[in-house]
Coordinates of C-alpha atoms and ligand atoms in Angstrom, one line a residue:
X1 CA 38.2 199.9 280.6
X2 CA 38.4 197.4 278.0
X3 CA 34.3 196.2 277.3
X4 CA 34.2 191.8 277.8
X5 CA 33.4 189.7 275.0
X6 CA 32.7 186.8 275.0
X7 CA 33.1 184.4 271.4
X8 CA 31.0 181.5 270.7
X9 CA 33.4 179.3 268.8
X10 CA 36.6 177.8 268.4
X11 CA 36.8 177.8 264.2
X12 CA 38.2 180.5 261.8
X13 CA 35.6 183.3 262.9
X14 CA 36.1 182.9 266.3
X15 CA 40.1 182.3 266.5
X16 CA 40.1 185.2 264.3
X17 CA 38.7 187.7 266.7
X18 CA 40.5 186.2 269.8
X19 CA 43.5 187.2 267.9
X20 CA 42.5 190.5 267.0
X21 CA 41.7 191.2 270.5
X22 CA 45.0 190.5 271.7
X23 CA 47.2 191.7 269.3
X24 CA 45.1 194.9 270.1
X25 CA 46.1 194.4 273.9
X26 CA 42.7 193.4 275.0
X27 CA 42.8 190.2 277.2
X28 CA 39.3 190.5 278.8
X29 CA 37.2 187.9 276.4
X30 CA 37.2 184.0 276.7
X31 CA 36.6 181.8 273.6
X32 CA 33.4 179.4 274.5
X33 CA 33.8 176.1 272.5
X34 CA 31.6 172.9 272.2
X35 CA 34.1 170.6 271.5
X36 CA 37.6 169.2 272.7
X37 CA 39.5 170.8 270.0
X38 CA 39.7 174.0 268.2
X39 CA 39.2 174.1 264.4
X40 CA 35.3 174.6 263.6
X41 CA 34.6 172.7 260.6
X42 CA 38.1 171.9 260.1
X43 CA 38.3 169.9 262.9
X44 CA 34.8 168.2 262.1
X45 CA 35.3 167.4 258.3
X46 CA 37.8 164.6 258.7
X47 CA 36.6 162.5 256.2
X48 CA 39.1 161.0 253.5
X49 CA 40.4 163.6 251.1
X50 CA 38.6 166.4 252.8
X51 CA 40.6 169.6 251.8
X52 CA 39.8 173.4 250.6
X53 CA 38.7 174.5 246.9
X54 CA 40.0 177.9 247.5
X55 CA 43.9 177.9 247.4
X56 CA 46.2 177.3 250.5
X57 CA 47.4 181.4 250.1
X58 CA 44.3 182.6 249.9
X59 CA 42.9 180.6 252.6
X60 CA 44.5 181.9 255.9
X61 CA 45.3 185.3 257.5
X62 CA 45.8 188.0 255.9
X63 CA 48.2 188.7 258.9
X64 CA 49.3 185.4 259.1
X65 CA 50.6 184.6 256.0
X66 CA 52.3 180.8 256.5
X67 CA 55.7 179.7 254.7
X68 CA 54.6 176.1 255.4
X69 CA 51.9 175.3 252.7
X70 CA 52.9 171.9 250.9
X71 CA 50.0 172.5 248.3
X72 CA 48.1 174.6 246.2
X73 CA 45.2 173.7 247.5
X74 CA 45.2 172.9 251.5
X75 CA 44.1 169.8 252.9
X76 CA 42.2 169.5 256.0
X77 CA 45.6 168.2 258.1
X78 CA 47.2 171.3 257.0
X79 CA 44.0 174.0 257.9
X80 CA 44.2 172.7 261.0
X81 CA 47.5 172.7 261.5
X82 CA 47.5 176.1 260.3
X83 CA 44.8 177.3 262.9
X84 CA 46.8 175.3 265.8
X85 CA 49.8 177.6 264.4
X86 CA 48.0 180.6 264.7
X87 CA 46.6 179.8 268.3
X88 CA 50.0 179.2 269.8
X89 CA 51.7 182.2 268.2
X90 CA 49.1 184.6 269.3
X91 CA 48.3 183.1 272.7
X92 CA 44.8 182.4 272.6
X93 CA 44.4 179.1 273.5
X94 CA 44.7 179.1 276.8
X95 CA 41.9 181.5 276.3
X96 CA 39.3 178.8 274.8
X97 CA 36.8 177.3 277.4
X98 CA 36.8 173.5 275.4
X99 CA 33.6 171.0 276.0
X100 CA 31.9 174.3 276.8
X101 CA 28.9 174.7 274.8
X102 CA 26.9 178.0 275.3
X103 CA 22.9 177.5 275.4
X104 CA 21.1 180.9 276.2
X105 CA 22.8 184.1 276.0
X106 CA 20.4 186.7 276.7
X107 CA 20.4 190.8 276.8
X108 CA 19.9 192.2 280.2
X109 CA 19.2 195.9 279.4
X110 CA 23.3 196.3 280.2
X111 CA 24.9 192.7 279.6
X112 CA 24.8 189.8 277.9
X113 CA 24.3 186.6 280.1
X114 CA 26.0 183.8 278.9
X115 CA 24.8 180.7 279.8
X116 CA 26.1 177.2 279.5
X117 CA 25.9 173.9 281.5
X118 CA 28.6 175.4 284.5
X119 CA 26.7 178.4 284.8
X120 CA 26.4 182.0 283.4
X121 CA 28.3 184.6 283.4
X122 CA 28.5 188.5 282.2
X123 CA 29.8 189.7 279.1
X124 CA 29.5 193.5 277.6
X125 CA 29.7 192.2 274.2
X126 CA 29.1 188.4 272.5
X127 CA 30.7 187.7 269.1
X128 CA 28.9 184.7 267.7
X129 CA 32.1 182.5 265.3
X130 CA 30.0 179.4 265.0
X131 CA 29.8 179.6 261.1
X132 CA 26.7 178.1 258.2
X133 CA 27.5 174.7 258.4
X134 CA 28.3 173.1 261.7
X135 CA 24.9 170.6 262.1
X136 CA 25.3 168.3 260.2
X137 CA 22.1 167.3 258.4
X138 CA 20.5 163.7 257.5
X139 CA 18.0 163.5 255.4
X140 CA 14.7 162.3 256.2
X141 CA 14.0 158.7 254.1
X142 CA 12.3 156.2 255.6
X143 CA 13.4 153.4 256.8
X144 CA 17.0 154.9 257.9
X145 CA 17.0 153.3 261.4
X146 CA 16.2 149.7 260.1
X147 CA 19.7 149.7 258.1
X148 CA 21.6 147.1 259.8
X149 CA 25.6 148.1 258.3
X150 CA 27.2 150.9 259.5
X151 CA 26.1 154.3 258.4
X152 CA 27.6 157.9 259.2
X153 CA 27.2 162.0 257.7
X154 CA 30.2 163.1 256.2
X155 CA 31.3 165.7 258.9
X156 CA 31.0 162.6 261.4
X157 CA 33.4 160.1 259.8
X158 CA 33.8 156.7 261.6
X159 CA 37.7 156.4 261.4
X160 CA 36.9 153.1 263.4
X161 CA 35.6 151.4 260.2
X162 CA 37.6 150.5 257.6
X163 CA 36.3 150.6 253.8
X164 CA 38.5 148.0 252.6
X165 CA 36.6 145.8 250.3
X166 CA 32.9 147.2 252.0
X167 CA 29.9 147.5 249.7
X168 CA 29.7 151.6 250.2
X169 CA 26.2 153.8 249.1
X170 CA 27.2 157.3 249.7
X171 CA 24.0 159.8 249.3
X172 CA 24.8 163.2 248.0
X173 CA 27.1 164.9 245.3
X174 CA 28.0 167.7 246.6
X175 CA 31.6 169.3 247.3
X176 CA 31.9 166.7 250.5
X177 CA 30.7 164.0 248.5
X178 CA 33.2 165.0 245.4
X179 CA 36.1 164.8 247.8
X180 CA 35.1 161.7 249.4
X181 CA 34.3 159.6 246.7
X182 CA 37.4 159.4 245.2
X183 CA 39.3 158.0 248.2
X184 CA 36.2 155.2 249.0
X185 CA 36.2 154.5 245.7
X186 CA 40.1 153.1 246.5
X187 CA 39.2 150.8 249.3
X188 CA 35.2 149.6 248.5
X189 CA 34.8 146.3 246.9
X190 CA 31.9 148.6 245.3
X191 CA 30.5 151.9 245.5
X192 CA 27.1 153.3 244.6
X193 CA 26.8 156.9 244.6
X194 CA 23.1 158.4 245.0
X195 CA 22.5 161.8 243.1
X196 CA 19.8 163.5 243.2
X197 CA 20.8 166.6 241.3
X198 CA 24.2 167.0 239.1
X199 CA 26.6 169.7 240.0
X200 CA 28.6 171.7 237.6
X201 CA 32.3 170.6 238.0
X202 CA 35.2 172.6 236.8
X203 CA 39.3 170.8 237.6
X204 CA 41.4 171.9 240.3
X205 CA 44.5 172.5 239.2
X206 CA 46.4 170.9 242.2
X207 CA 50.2 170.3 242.5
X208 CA 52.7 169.9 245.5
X209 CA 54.8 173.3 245.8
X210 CA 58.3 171.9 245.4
X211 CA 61.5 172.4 247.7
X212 CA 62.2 175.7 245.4
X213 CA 58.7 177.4 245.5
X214 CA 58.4 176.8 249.4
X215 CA 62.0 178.0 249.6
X216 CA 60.8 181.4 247.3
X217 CA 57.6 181.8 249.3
X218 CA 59.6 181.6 252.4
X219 CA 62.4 184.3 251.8
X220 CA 60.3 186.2 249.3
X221 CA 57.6 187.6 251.6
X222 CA 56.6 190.0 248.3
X223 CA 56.2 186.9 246.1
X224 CA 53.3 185.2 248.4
X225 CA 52.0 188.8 248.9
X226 CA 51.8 188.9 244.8
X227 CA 50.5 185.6 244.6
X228 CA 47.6 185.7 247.3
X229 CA 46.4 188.8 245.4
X230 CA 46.6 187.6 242.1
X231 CA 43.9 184.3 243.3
X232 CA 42.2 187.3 245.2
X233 CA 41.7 189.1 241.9
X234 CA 41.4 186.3 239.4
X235 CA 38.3 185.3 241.1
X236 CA 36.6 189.0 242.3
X237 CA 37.1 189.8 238.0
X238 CA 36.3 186.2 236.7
X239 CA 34.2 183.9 238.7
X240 CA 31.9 186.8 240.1
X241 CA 30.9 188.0 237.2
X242 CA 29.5 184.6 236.2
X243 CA 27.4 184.3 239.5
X244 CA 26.2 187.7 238.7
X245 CA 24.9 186.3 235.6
X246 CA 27.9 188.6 233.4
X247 CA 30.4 188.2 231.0
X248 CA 31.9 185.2 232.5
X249 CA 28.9 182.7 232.9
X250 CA 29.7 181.6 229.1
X251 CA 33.5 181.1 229.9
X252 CA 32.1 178.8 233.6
X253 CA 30.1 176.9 231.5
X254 CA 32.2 175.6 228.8
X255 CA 35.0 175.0 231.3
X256 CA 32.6 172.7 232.7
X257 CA 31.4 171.6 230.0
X258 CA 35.1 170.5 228.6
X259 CA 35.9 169.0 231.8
X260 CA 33.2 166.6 231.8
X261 CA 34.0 165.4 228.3
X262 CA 37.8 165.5 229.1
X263 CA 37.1 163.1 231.9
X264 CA 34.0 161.4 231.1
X265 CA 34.3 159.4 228.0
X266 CA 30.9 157.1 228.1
X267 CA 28.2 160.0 226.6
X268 CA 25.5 158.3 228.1
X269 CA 26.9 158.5 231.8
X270 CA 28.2 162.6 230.6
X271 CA 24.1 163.4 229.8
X272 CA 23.3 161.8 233.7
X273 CA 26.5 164.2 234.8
X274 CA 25.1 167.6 232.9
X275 CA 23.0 170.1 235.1
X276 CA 20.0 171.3 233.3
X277 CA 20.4 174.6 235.8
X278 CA 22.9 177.6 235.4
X279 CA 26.4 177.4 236.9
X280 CA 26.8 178.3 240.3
X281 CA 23.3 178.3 241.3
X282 CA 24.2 175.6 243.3
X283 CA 27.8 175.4 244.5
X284 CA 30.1 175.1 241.8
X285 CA 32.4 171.3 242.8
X286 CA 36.0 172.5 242.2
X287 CA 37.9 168.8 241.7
X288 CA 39.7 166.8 239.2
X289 CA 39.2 163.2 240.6
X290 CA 35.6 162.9 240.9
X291 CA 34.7 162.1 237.5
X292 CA 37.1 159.8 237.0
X293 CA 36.3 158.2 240.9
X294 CA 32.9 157.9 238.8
X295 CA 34.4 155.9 235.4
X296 CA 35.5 153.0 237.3
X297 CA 34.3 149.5 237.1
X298 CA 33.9 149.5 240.6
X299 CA 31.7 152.6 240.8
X300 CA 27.8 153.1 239.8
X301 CA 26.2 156.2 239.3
X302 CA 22.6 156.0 240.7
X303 CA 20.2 158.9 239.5
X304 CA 17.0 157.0 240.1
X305 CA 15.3 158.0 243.5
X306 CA 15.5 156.8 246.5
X307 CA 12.3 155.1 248.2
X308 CA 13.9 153.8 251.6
X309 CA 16.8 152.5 253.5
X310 CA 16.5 148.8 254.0
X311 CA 18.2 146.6 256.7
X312 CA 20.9 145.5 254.0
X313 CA 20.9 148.9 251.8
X314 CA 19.2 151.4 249.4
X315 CA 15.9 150.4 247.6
X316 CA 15.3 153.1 244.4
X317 CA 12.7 153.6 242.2
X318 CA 13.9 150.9 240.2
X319 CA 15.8 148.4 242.0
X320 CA 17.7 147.5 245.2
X321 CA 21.1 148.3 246.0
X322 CA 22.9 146.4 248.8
X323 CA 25.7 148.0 251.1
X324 CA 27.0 147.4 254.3
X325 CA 28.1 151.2 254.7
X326 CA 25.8 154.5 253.9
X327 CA 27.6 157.6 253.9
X328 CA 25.1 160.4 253.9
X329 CA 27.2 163.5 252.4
X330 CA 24.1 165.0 252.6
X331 CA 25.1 168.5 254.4
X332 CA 24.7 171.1 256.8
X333 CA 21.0 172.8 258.4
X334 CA 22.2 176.3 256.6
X335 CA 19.8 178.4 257.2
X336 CA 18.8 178.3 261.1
X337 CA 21.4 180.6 261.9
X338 CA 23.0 180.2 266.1
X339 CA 20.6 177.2 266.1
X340 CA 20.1 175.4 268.7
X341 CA 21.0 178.2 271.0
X342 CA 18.4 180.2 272.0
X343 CA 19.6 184.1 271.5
X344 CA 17.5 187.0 273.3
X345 CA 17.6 190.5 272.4
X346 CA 16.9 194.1 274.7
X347 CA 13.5 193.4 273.8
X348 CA 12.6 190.0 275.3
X349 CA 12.4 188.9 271.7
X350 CA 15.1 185.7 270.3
X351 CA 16.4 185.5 267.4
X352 CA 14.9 182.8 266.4
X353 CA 11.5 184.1 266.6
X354 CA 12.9 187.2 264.6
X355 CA 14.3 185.0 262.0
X356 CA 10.6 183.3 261.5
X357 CA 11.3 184.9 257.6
X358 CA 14.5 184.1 257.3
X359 CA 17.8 185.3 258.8
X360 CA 19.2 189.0 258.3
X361 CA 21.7 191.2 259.6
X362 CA 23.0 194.8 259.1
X363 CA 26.4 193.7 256.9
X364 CA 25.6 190.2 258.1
X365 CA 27.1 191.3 261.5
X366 CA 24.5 193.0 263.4
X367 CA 20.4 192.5 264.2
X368 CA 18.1 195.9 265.5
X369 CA 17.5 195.3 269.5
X370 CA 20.1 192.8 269.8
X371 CA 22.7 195.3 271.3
X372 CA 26.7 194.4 271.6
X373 CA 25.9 191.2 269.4
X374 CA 27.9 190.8 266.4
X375 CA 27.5 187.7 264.1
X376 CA 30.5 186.4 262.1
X377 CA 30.4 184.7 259.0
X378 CA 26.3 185.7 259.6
X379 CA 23.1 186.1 257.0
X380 CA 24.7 187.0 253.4
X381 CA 28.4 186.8 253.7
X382 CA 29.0 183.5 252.4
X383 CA 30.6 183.2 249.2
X384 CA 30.5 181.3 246.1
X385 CA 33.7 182.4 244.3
X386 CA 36.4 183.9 246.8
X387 CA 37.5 183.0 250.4
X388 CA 35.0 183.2 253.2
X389 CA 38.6 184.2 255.7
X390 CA 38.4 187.6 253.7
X391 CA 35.1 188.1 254.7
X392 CA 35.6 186.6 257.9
X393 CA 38.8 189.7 258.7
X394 CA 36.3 192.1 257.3
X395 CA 33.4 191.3 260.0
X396 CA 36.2 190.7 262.7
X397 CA 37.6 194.6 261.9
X398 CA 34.0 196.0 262.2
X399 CA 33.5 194.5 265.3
X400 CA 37.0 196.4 266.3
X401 CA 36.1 199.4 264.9
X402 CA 32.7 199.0 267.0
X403 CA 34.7 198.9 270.5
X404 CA 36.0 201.9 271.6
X405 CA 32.5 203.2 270.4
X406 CA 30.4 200.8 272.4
X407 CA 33.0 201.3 275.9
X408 CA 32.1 205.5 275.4
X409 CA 28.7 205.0 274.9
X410 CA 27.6 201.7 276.8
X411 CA 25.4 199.0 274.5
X412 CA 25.2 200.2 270.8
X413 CA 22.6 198.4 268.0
X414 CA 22.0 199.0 264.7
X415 CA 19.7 201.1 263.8
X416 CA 16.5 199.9 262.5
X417 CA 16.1 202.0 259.3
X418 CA 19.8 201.2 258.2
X419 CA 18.5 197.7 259.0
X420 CA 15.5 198.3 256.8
X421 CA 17.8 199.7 254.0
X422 CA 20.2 197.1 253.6
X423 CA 17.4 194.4 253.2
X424 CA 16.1 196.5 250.3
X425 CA 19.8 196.9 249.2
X426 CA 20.3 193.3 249.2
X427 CA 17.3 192.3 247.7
X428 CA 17.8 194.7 244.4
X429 CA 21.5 193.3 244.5
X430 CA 20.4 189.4 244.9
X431 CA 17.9 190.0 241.9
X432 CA 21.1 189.7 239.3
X433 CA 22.6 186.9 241.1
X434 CA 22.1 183.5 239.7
X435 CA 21.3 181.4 242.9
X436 CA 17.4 181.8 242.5
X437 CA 17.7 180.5 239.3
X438 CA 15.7 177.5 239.8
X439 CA 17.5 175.6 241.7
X440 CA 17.6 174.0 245.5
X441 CA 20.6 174.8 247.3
X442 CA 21.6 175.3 251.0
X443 CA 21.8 178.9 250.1
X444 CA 18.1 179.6 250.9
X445 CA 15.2 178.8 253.2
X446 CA 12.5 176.4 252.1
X447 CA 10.4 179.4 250.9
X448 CA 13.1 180.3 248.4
X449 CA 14.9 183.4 250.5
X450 CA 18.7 183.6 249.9
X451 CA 19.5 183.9 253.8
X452 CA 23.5 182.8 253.0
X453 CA 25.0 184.7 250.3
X454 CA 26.7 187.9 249.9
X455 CA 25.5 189.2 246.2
X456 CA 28.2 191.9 246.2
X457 CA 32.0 192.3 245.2
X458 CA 33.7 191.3 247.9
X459 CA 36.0 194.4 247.7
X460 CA 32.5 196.2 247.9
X461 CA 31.7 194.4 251.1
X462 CA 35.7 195.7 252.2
X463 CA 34.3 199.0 251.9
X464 CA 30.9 198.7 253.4
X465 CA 32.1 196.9 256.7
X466 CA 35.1 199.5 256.9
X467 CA 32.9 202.6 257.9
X468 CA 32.9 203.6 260.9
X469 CA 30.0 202.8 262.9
X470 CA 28.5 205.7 263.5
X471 CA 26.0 206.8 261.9
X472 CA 25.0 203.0 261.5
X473 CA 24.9 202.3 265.1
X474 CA 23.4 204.3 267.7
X475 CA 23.7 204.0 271.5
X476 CA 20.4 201.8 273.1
X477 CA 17.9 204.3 274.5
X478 CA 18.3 206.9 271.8
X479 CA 15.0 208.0 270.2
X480 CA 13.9 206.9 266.8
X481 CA 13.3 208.9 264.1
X482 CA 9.7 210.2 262.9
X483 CA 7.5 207.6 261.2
X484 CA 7.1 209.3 257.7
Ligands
NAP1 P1 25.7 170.0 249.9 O1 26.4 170.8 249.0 O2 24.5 170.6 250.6 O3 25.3 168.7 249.2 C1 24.4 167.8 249.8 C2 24.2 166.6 248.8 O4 23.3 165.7 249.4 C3 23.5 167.1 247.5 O5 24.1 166.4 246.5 C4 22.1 166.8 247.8 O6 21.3 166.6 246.6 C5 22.2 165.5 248.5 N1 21.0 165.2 249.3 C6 20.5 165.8 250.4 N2 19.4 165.2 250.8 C7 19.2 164.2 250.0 C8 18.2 163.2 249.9 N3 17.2 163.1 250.8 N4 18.2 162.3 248.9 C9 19.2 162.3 248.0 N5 20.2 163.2 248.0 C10 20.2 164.1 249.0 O7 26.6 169.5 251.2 P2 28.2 169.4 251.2 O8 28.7 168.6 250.0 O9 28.6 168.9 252.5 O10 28.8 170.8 251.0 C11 28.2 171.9 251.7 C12 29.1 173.1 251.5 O11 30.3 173.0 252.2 C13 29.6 173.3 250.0 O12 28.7 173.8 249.2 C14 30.8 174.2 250.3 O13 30.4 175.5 250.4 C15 31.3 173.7 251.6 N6 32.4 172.8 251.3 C16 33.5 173.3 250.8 C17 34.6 172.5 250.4 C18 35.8 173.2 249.8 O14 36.6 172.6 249.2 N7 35.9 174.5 250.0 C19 34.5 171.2 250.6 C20 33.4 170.6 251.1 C21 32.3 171.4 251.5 P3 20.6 167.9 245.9 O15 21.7 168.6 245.2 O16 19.6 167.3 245.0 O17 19.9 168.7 247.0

């Protein structure tokens, strides 16, 4: 008999094994979402000009490859549309539990319980989809509460309040922020934008796919096949290289570099724009209308620091700047993996008390003692140069692959010395990698451990999640190897 599984979210991750599941005939798993609406962060980043850096062909299915895409790059009405797409072609919909949000879940010695404000039930198997950034996070200046104008976090926008001629701070830099500004800077009477840090920059080469090139994509299945895999290679052999500090870092840099004097012409507002840290220790911002959102007369550029929110805006270092809206584009709580569930293992131990260090999995899928739990999108498998959906169908095939073994053998964990292994593995491969650079980024935990990033190839991590799970797994019960 088919094992159940139940899947914590309604995003990419999630949708992704809900499909997988059916198209493999398996119809005994319900999709658990929070929400109303399916579309993970795709449904929560609304805010103006919100869209993907990674390009539309690349950014979907491998299965699914859509005829529809307008753009190179998607924008968020088209992701979602695109996940809605793939919902209703594979059935799964009517398989999502919406408004649902799962607290506990918690190993019984044969089943997972699965608790959330109805009830619990039983599951053989939980798939976590709920992805790195879904809370957002607000930073912690004082004064916030006193602020008497309207204020919001990026992934929250307030449709309700129009910009039109406001007085607008937003807080952050970032790739939100980058998108955002742009399209406030349209509507606001003024706009202050707050940076802590500078971000490297290189252009997004955007453009409209005309009638023709949808029309080719469409009848030429081969072509978009060519196409995805020439983005796919393009950045495994070029933008890789440079976040594992190789040939390439040279060629990021002065793309940067030239993009900032190509859209920046005032050299004194370029030197407040240049990062004094290596590219791509902090996410690389992949736009072409944020510097010049930045050159207009109504936009300022604030890089003193912030002291406090005031009831009519932002007071600095050196002076006081007033607003009637704060955006805080200020980002996601990255590191607390599942949070605020509370996950418990075979041994009465959570997750969260395991994760005291930071977070880890086996392949960023699977923890020791948490038996039939697989993590998508988990510890080290986000990327900084390549879509996350190819890591995404990698995880969701392991957890395939981990199915028929599991139903055979009853609940299956990872063994702890493979565990033990692939920290070590990890840690040699993140020593290259430039993200501990000296630099803060959402990519590690306040002591300074990268708990996001895969450090690898992402055709090595093809290979890695593709073997079969034995000997890696092992049923629960089975003795452990001699101590040496
Ligand atoms: P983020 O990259 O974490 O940026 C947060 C920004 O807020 C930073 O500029 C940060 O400054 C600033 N900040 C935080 N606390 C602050 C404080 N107390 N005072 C002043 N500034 C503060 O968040 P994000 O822009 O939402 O992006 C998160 C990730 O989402 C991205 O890195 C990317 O992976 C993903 N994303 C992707 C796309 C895409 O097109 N694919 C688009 C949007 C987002 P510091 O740098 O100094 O910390």
């Amino acid at each position: 008999m088919a094992p159940s599984v139940a899947i914590v979210g309604a995003g990419f991750g999630g949708m992704c094994m809900a499909i997988q599941l059916e198209r493999a005939g398996i119809r005994s798993y319900t999709v658990y979402e929070k929400a109303g609406d399916l579309g993970g962060t795709w449904r929560d980043n609304s805010y103006p000009g919100a869209g993907c850096d990674i390009p539309s062909h690349l950014y979907s299915y491998s299965f699914e490859k859509y005829t529809s895409w307008t753009r190179r790059y998607p924008e968020q009405p088209e992701i979602l549309a695109y996940l809605e797409h793939c919902a209703d072609k594979y059935h799964v919909r009517r398989k999502i539990r919406f408004n649902t949000e799962v607290r506990r879940a918690v190993f019984d010695g044969a089943k997972w319980q699965v608790t959330t404000a109805g009830g619990t039930e039983a599951f053989d198997v939980v798939v976590m989809g709920v992805g790195q950034l879904n809370r957002p996070r607000l930073p912690d200046i004082p004064g916030m509460t006193e602020f008497e104008g309207v204020s919001f976090h990026s992934a929250r926008w307030n449709h309700a309040h129009d910009l039109t001629g406001r007085r607008v701070a937003v807080i952050g830099n970032g790739s939100s922020a980058a998108q955002l500004i742009p399209r406030v800077a349209e509507r606001a009477e003024h706009l202050h934008v707050f940076q802590r840090t500078p971000n490297w920059v290189i252009p997004k080469p955007d453009a409209t796919f005309g009638p023709l090139t949808r029309l080719a994509f469409r009848h030429l299945p081969g072509l978009q096949r060519a196409y995805r895999e020439w983005i796919y290679r393009y950045a495994e052999t070029t933008l890789y290289p440079a976040l594992a500090q190789g040939w390439s870092v040279r060629l990021l840099k002065q793309r940067a570099l030239r993009h900032l004097r190509d859209q920046v012409p005032d050299p004194a507002l370029r030197a407040r724009l240049t990062p004094d840290y290596p590219p791509g220790c902090k996410r690389v911002v992949i736009d072409s209308t944020f510097y010049p959102a930045l050159t207009r007369p109504n936009v300022s550029l604030v890089t003193d620091k912030i002291v406090r929110v005031t009831a009519k805006g932002i007071q600095t270092t050196e002076g006081t700047y007033e607003a009637d809206t704060i955006v805080y584009a200020t980002g996601f709580n990255s590191t607390e993996f599942l949070a605020p569930m509370e996950v418990v293992g075979g041994e009465g131990q959570s997750l969260e008390e395991r994760w005291a260090g930071g977070a880890e999995a086996y392949l960023g899928i699977s923890v020791p003692a948490f038996p039939n739990l697989f993590l998508l999108y988990g510890p080290n498998t986000n990327l900084g140069h390549n879509s996350i959906i190819f890591m995404i169908e990698c995880q969701v095939d392991h957890v395939m692959a981990c199915l028929p073994y599991l139903a055979v053998n009853g609940p299956i964990e990872v063994r702890p010395e493979v565990m033990a292994a692939w920290r070590r593995q990890l840690d040699a491969a993140m020593e290259r990698m430039v993200w501990g650079a000296g630099c803060q980024s959402w990519y590690k935990t306040a002591s300074g451990r990268i708990t996001n990033n895969w450090p690898g190839p992402t055709t090595l991590y093809r290979r890695l999640t593709t073997r079969p799970p034995q000997p890696a797994y092992q049923p629960i019960g089975s003795p452990q190897p001699a101590q040496p």
